[in-house]
Amino acid sequence: SFGSGQYRGALRLEPVSGNVMAINVVDIEKYLYSVVGKEIGYGVGEEALKAQAVASRSYALASISPVARYDVTATTSSQVYGGYLAELVNGAQAVMDAVDSTAGEVLYYRSGSKGDTIVPAFFHSNAGGHTEDIDKAWSGTAAIPLKGVPSPEDSYALNSAPNAYQWEVSFTPEEFEEIARKAGKDIGEFVELEMETSPVSGRLLRLEIVGTEGSVVSVKDSIRSFLGGLRSTLFTVNQGESDGTVWLMDASGTLYESSTDADLMGAGTDGIASEVNEGNGNFYAISESGKTRLGSTITASDGEIIISGY
């Protein structure tokens, strides 16, 4: 026992910076008894529990480090672990049966040059309809080339748990300026967001907050914490109320301001002009490299920007 919890295995206590760190040393299969139900729930079907057991076992074994104090945490930063008390709740027996029936089963990636490597089987409650190539989600993960695939079943959450499938937050220009300051850069007045999206899933690969005095950049999954804890990087951006100010940047990087109520027009290679902002205050320009720019139609003191995600 430790604190209000009870745990299988042993408890190792280590001094760390004047405090004591409690580390549960536990057999991998018994560890999974207290993980699988916490992660996927205790009311799902047998095959889903088995799949979660294989994924959680693979993730844990891929996380083993011979030099670290511990291999995984007990929270969502690794996998949620409830200790022995998680074995006593309703539905726990089905979880333990699923772990026992898949004992020792893990996912491997087979490489001709490096042999078999355990896959760090990252999992999630909902992917918003499509997963992402692993190297586009995190840095330093290209050794195991997991590829993004459609996950249309995610939309079922719209009926049972809509907040698990879609979300929305808003930012004022001043809040973007403060985000930049916290990142160590005074960008002056907010001008625009510059975004690069993944061709695989549509998630953001790069986000730049641009101001009159400079800009700050965040990439891949770090964009979530950069913007204060977004639930994913799969989102679209829309302007709120606007004062009609539009900023455009030429090839040399010079910003030009325009204040007009007229719709912004663009001409394609066929010479035909068409509305770009369609009267909603947004305009997008896509470069040859596929980079998308969202132009700001608001000043630093008016309006808000809505981020709608999945």
CSV table of C-alpha atoms in Angstrom, one decimal:
chain,number,residue,atom,x,y,z
A,1,SER,CA,0.0,0.0,0.0
A,2,PHE,CA,1.1,3.6,-0.7
A,3,GLY,CA,-1.1,6.6,0.0
A,4,SER,CA,-4.7,5.6,-0.8
A,5,GLY,CA,-3.7,2.9,-3.3
A,6,GLN,CA,-2.8,-0.8,-3.3
A,7,TYR,CA,-0.4,-2.3,-5.8
A,8,ARG,CA,0.8,-5.7,-7.0
A,9,GLY,CA,4.5,-6.4,-7.0
A,10,ALA,CA,7.1,-4.4,-5.0
A,11,LEU,CA,7.5,-0.8,-4.1
A,12,ARG,CA,10.9,0.9,-4.5
A,13,LEU,CA,11.5,4.1,-2.8
A,14,GLU,CA,14.3,6.5,-4.1
A,15,PRO,CA,15.4,9.9,-2.8
A,16,VAL,CA,15.0,12.6,-5.4
A,17,SER,CA,15.8,16.2,-4.7
A,18,GLY,CA,15.0,16.0,-1.0
A,19,ASN,CA,11.8,14.0,-1.6
A,20,VAL,CA,11.0,10.4,-2.0
A,21,MET,CA,9.8,8.8,-5.3
A,22,ALA,CA,7.7,5.7,-5.0
A,23,ILE,CA,8.1,3.3,-8.0
A,24,ASN,CA,5.9,0.2,-8.4
A,25,VAL,CA,8.0,-2.7,-9.8
A,26,VAL,CA,5.4,-5.0,-11.3
A,27,ASP,CA,5.1,-7.9,-13.8
A,28,ILE,CA,3.9,-6.7,-17.2
A,29,GLU,CA,0.8,-8.9,-17.3
A,30,LYS,CA,-0.3,-7.9,-13.8
A,31,TYR,CA,0.4,-4.3,-14.7
A,32,LEU,CA,-2.0,-4.6,-17.7
A,33,TYR,CA,-4.8,-5.8,-15.3
A,34,SER,CA,-4.9,-2.2,-14.0
A,35,VAL,CA,-4.4,-0.4,-17.3
A,36,VAL,CA,-6.6,-1.9,-20.0
A,37,GLY,CA,-9.9,-1.1,-18.3
A,38,LYS,CA,-8.8,2.4,-17.3
A,39,GLU,CA,-7.9,3.2,-20.9
A,40,ILE,CA,-10.7,1.7,-22.9
A,41,GLY,CA,-13.4,1.3,-20.3
A,42,TYR,CA,-15.0,-1.7,-18.5
A,43,GLY,CA,-18.1,-2.1,-20.7
A,44,VAL,CA,-16.6,-2.8,-24.1
A,45,GLY,CA,-16.6,-6.1,-26.0
A,46,GLU,CA,-14.2,-8.9,-25.6
A,47,GLU,CA,-12.3,-8.3,-28.8
A,48,ALA,CA,-11.9,-4.6,-28.1
A,49,LEU,CA,-10.4,-5.5,-24.7
A,50,LYS,CA,-8.0,-7.9,-26.3
A,51,ALA,CA,-6.9,-5.3,-28.9
A,52,GLN,CA,-6.3,-2.8,-26.1
A,53,ALA,CA,-4.3,-5.4,-24.1
A,54,VAL,CA,-2.0,-6.0,-27.1
A,55,ALA,CA,-1.6,-2.2,-27.8
A,56,SER,CA,-1.0,-1.4,-24.1
A,57,ARG,CA,1.5,-4.3,-23.7
A,58,SER,CA,3.4,-3.2,-26.8
A,59,TYR,CA,3.5,0.5,-25.7
A,60,ALA,CA,4.8,-0.5,-22.2
A,61,LEU,CA,7.5,-2.8,-23.4
A,62,ALA,CA,8.6,-0.4,-26.1
A,63,SER,CA,9.0,2.2,-23.3
A,64,ILE,CA,11.4,0.1,-21.2
A,65,SER,CA,14.6,2.0,-20.5
A,66,PRO,CA,17.7,0.5,-18.8
A,67,VAL,CA,18.9,3.8,-17.6
A,68,ALA,CA,15.7,5.7,-16.5
A,69,ARG,CA,14.4,5.5,-12.9
A,70,TYR,CA,11.1,4.1,-14.2
A,71,ASP,CA,9.7,3.1,-17.6
A,72,VAL,CA,6.2,4.6,-17.7
A,73,THR,CA,4.1,6.9,-15.6
A,74,ALA,CA,0.7,6.1,-14.1
A,75,THR,CA,-1.1,8.9,-15.9
A,76,THR,CA,-2.2,9.8,-19.5
A,77,SER,CA,1.4,10.9,-20.2
A,78,SER,CA,2.0,7.2,-20.6
A,79,GLN,CA,-0.9,5.0,-19.7
A,80,VAL,CA,-3.4,5.3,-16.9
A,81,TYR,CA,-2.6,2.8,-14.2
A,82,GLY,CA,-5.0,2.1,-11.3
A,83,GLY,CA,-3.1,-0.4,-9.2
A,84,TYR,CA,-4.8,-3.4,-7.5
A,85,LEU,CA,-8.0,-1.4,-6.8
A,86,ALA,CA,-8.7,-1.3,-10.5
A,87,GLU,CA,-9.1,-5.1,-10.4
A,88,LEU,CA,-12.0,-4.8,-8.0
A,89,VAL,CA,-14.5,-2.8,-10.0
A,90,ASN,CA,-17.4,-4.1,-12.1
A,91,GLY,CA,-16.2,-5.5,-15.4
A,92,ALA,CA,-12.6,-6.0,-14.2
A,93,GLN,CA,-12.8,-9.8,-14.6
A,94,ALA,CA,-13.4,-9.4,-18.4
A,95,VAL,CA,-10.3,-7.1,-18.5
A,96,MET,CA,-8.1,-9.7,-16.8
A,97,ASP,CA,-9.4,-12.5,-19.0
A,98,ALA,CA,-8.5,-10.4,-22.1
A,99,VAL,CA,-5.0,-9.8,-20.8
A,100,ASP,CA,-4.6,-13.5,-19.9
A,101,SER,CA,-5.9,-14.7,-23.4
A,102,THR,CA,-3.3,-12.4,-25.2
A,103,ALA,CA,-0.5,-13.0,-22.7
A,104,GLY,CA,2.9,-12.2,-24.3
A,105,GLU,CA,1.4,-10.9,-27.6
A,106,VAL,CA,2.9,-7.7,-28.9
A,107,LEU,CA,3.1,-5.8,-32.2
A,108,TYR,CA,6.4,-5.9,-34.1
A,109,TYR,CA,7.8,-4.0,-37.0
A,110,ARG,CA,10.2,-6.1,-39.1
A,111,SER,CA,13.1,-4.3,-40.8
A,112,GLY,CA,15.6,-6.2,-42.9
A,113,SER,CA,18.5,-4.3,-41.5
A,114,LYS,CA,17.5,-3.9,-37.8
A,115,GLY,CA,15.4,-7.1,-37.3
A,116,ASP,CA,12.2,-7.0,-35.3
A,117,THR,CA,11.3,-4.0,-33.1
A,118,ILE,CA,8.4,-3.7,-30.8
A,119,VAL,CA,6.0,-1.0,-32.1
A,120,PRO,CA,5.2,1.8,-29.6
A,121,ALA,CA,1.5,1.3,-30.2
A,122,PHE,CA,0.2,4.8,-29.6
A,123,PHE,CA,-3.6,4.9,-29.1
A,124,HIS,CA,-6.3,7.5,-28.5
A,125,SER,CA,-10.0,7.8,-27.9
A,126,ASN,CA,-10.8,9.4,-31.2
A,127,ALA,CA,-8.8,10.4,-34.3
A,128,GLY,CA,-11.3,12.7,-35.8
A,129,GLY,CA,-11.7,10.4,-38.9
A,130,HIS,CA,-8.1,9.9,-39.8
A,131,THR,CA,-4.8,9.0,-38.1
A,132,GLU,CA,-1.4,10.6,-39.1
A,133,ASP,CA,1.9,9.3,-40.3
A,134,ILE,CA,4.0,9.0,-37.1
A,135,ASP,CA,6.9,11.1,-38.4
A,136,LYS,CA,4.4,13.9,-39.1
A,137,ALA,CA,3.1,13.7,-35.5
A,138,TRP,CA,6.3,13.6,-33.5
A,139,SER,CA,10.0,14.1,-34.1
A,140,GLY,CA,12.4,11.3,-33.8
A,141,THR,CA,10.0,8.5,-34.6
A,142,ALA,CA,10.8,7.8,-38.3
A,143,ALA,CA,12.5,4.4,-37.4
A,144,ILE,CA,9.1,2.8,-37.3
A,145,PRO,CA,7.1,4.2,-40.2
A,146,LEU,CA,3.5,3.9,-39.0
A,147,LYS,CA,1.2,5.4,-41.7
A,148,GLY,CA,-2.0,7.4,-41.3
A,149,VAL,CA,-5.2,5.6,-42.2
A,150,PRO,CA,-8.9,6.5,-42.3
A,151,SER,CA,-10.8,5.8,-39.1
A,152,PRO,CA,-14.4,6.5,-40.1
A,153,GLU,CA,-15.8,4.7,-37.1
A,154,ASP,CA,-14.7,7.8,-35.0
A,155,SER,CA,-17.8,9.6,-36.2
A,156,TYR,CA,-20.0,7.2,-34.1
A,157,ALA,CA,-19.0,9.3,-31.1
A,158,LEU,CA,-21.2,12.1,-32.5
A,159,ASN,CA,-24.2,10.2,-31.1
A,160,SER,CA,-22.8,9.0,-27.8
A,161,ALA,CA,-20.1,11.5,-26.9
A,162,PRO,CA,-20.0,14.4,-29.3
A,163,ASN,CA,-17.5,16.3,-27.2
A,164,ALA,CA,-15.1,13.4,-27.8
A,165,TYR,CA,-15.3,14.0,-31.5
A,166,GLN,CA,-15.4,17.7,-32.0
A,167,TRP,CA,-14.4,20.8,-30.1
A,168,GLU,CA,-14.1,24.5,-30.4
A,169,VAL,CA,-12.0,27.3,-28.8
A,170,SER,CA,-11.5,31.0,-29.6
A,171,PHE,CA,-8.6,33.4,-29.3
A,172,THR,CA,-8.4,37.2,-29.5
A,173,PRO,CA,-5.6,38.9,-31.3
A,174,GLU,CA,-4.2,40.0,-27.9
A,175,GLU,CA,-4.1,36.3,-26.7
A,176,PHE,CA,-2.0,35.4,-29.8
A,177,GLU,CA,0.3,38.3,-28.9
A,178,GLU,CA,0.6,36.9,-25.3
A,179,ILE,CA,1.3,33.4,-26.6
A,180,ALA,CA,4.2,34.8,-28.6
A,181,ARG,CA,5.5,36.7,-25.6
A,182,LYS,CA,5.5,33.6,-23.5
A,183,ALA,CA,7.5,31.9,-26.3
A,184,GLY,CA,10.1,34.7,-25.9
A,185,LYS,CA,9.1,37.0,-28.8
A,186,ASP,CA,7.4,40.4,-28.9
A,187,ILE,CA,5.6,40.3,-32.3
A,188,GLY,CA,3.9,43.6,-32.0
A,189,GLU,CA,0.3,43.6,-33.2
A,190,PHE,CA,-1.1,40.4,-34.4
A,191,VAL,CA,-1.4,40.2,-38.2
A,192,GLU,CA,-2.1,36.6,-39.3
A,193,LEU,CA,-1.6,32.9,-38.8
A,194,GLU,CA,0.5,31.0,-41.3
A,195,MET,CA,-0.2,27.3,-41.4
A,196,GLU,CA,1.1,24.2,-43.2
A,197,THR,CA,-1.1,21.1,-43.1
A,198,SER,CA,-0.4,17.4,-43.6
A,199,PRO,CA,-1.6,16.0,-46.9
A,200,VAL,CA,-2.3,12.7,-45.1
A,201,SER,CA,-4.8,13.8,-42.4
A,202,GLY,CA,-5.1,17.6,-42.7
A,203,ARG,CA,-3.5,18.1,-39.3
A,204,LEU,CA,-1.2,21.1,-38.8
A,205,LEU,CA,2.5,20.5,-39.3
A,206,ARG,CA,3.5,24.0,-38.7
A,207,LEU,CA,1.8,27.1,-37.2
A,208,GLU,CA,3.3,30.6,-37.3
A,209,ILE,CA,1.9,33.5,-35.4
A,210,VAL,CA,2.8,36.6,-37.4
A,211,GLY,CA,2.8,40.2,-36.1
A,212,THR,CA,4.0,43.6,-37.2
A,213,GLU,CA,7.3,43.1,-35.4
A,214,GLY,CA,8.1,39.4,-36.0
A,215,SER,CA,6.7,35.9,-35.6
A,216,VAL,CA,6.9,32.7,-33.6
A,217,VAL,CA,6.6,29.1,-34.9
A,218,SER,CA,5.5,25.8,-33.4
A,219,VAL,CA,5.5,22.4,-35.2
A,220,LYS,CA,3.7,19.1,-35.1
A,221,ASP,CA,2.1,17.9,-31.9
A,222,SER,CA,3.8,20.7,-29.9
A,223,ILE,CA,1.3,23.1,-31.5
A,224,ARG,CA,-1.3,21.8,-29.0
A,225,SER,CA,0.6,22.9,-25.9
A,226,PHE,CA,1.8,26.0,-27.7
A,227,LEU,CA,-1.8,27.2,-28.0
A,228,GLY,CA,-2.6,26.3,-24.4
A,229,GLY,CA,-3.6,22.7,-24.6
A,230,LEU,CA,-5.7,22.0,-27.7
A,231,ARG,CA,-7.2,18.5,-27.9
A,232,SER,CA,-5.6,17.8,-31.3
A,233,THR,CA,-3.9,19.4,-34.3
A,234,LEU,CA,-6.7,18.5,-36.6
A,235,PHE,CA,-8.6,21.8,-36.8
A,236,THR,CA,-9.7,24.7,-39.0
A,237,VAL,CA,-9.5,28.4,-38.3
A,238,ASN,CA,-12.3,31.0,-38.9
A,239,GLN,CA,-12.4,34.7,-38.2
A,240,GLY,CA,-15.0,36.1,-35.8
A,241,GLU,CA,-16.2,39.7,-36.2
A,242,SER,CA,-14.0,41.8,-38.5
A,243,ASP,CA,-13.3,45.4,-39.1
A,244,GLY,CA,-12.6,44.7,-42.7
A,245,THR,CA,-8.8,45.1,-42.5
A,246,VAL,CA,-6.9,42.7,-44.8
A,247,TRP,CA,-3.2,42.0,-44.8
A,248,LEU,CA,-1.4,40.6,-47.8
A,249,MET,CA,2.3,39.7,-48.2
A,250,ASP,CA,4.2,39.9,-51.4
A,251,ALA,CA,7.0,37.7,-52.6
A,252,SER,CA,9.6,39.8,-50.7
A,253,GLY,CA,7.8,39.3,-47.5
A,254,THR,CA,6.4,42.9,-47.3
A,255,LEU,CA,3.0,43.2,-45.6
A,256,TYR,CA,0.4,45.4,-47.2
A,257,GLU,CA,-2.8,46.6,-45.4
A,258,SER,CA,-6.1,47.1,-47.1
A,259,SER,CA,-9.4,48.2,-45.5
A,260,THR,CA,-12.3,47.5,-47.8
A,261,ASP,CA,-15.6,45.9,-47.4
A,262,ALA,CA,-15.4,44.3,-50.9
A,263,ASP,CA,-14.8,40.6,-51.3
A,264,LEU,CA,-11.2,39.7,-52.0
A,265,MET,CA,-10.9,38.3,-55.5
A,266,GLY,CA,-8.4,35.9,-57.0
A,267,ALA,CA,-7.6,34.9,-60.5
A,268,GLY,CA,-6.6,31.3,-61.5
A,269,THR,CA,-4.4,30.2,-64.3
A,270,ASP,CA,-7.4,30.3,-66.5
A,271,GLY,CA,-7.7,34.0,-65.9
A,272,ILE,CA,-11.1,33.7,-64.3
A,273,ALA,CA,-11.6,35.8,-61.2
A,274,SER,CA,-13.4,34.3,-58.2
A,275,GLU,CA,-14.2,35.2,-54.6
A,276,VAL,CA,-11.5,34.2,-52.2
A,277,ASN,CA,-13.0,35.2,-48.9
A,278,GLU,CA,-16.6,34.6,-50.0
A,279,GLY,CA,-17.7,37.5,-47.8
A,280,ASN,CA,-16.8,35.7,-44.5
A,281,GLY,CA,-13.7,37.7,-43.7
A,282,ASN,CA,-11.2,34.9,-44.4
A,283,PHE,CA,-8.8,34.5,-47.2
A,284,TYR,CA,-6.4,31.7,-48.0
A,285,ALA,CA,-3.5,31.4,-50.4
A,286,ILE,CA,-1.7,28.2,-51.2
A,287,SER,CA,1.9,28.2,-52.3
A,288,GLU,CA,3.6,25.8,-54.6
A,289,SER,CA,4.8,23.8,-51.7
A,290,GLY,CA,1.3,23.4,-50.4
A,291,LYS,CA,1.7,25.8,-47.5
A,292,THR,CA,-1.6,27.4,-46.5
A,293,ARG,CA,-1.8,31.0,-45.3
A,294,LEU,CA,-4.7,32.3,-43.3
A,295,GLY,CA,-4.9,36.0,-43.7
A,296,SER,CA,-6.0,38.2,-40.8
A,297,THR,CA,-8.9,40.5,-41.4
A,298,ILE,CA,-8.9,41.9,-37.9
A,299,THR,CA,-6.9,44.4,-36.0
A,300,ALA,CA,-5.2,43.8,-32.7
A,301,SER,CA,-8.2,45.2,-30.8
A,302,ASP,CA,-11.2,43.8,-32.6
A,303,GLY,CA,-12.7,40.4,-33.3
A,304,GLU,CA,-11.7,36.8,-32.4
A,305,ILE,CA,-10.4,33.7,-34.1
A,306,ILE,CA,-12.4,30.5,-33.8
A,307,ILE,CA,-10.5,27.2,-33.9
A,308,SER,CA,-12.8,24.2,-34.6
A,309,GLY,CA,-11.2,20.8,-34.2
A,310,TYR,CA,-11.8,17.1,-34.4
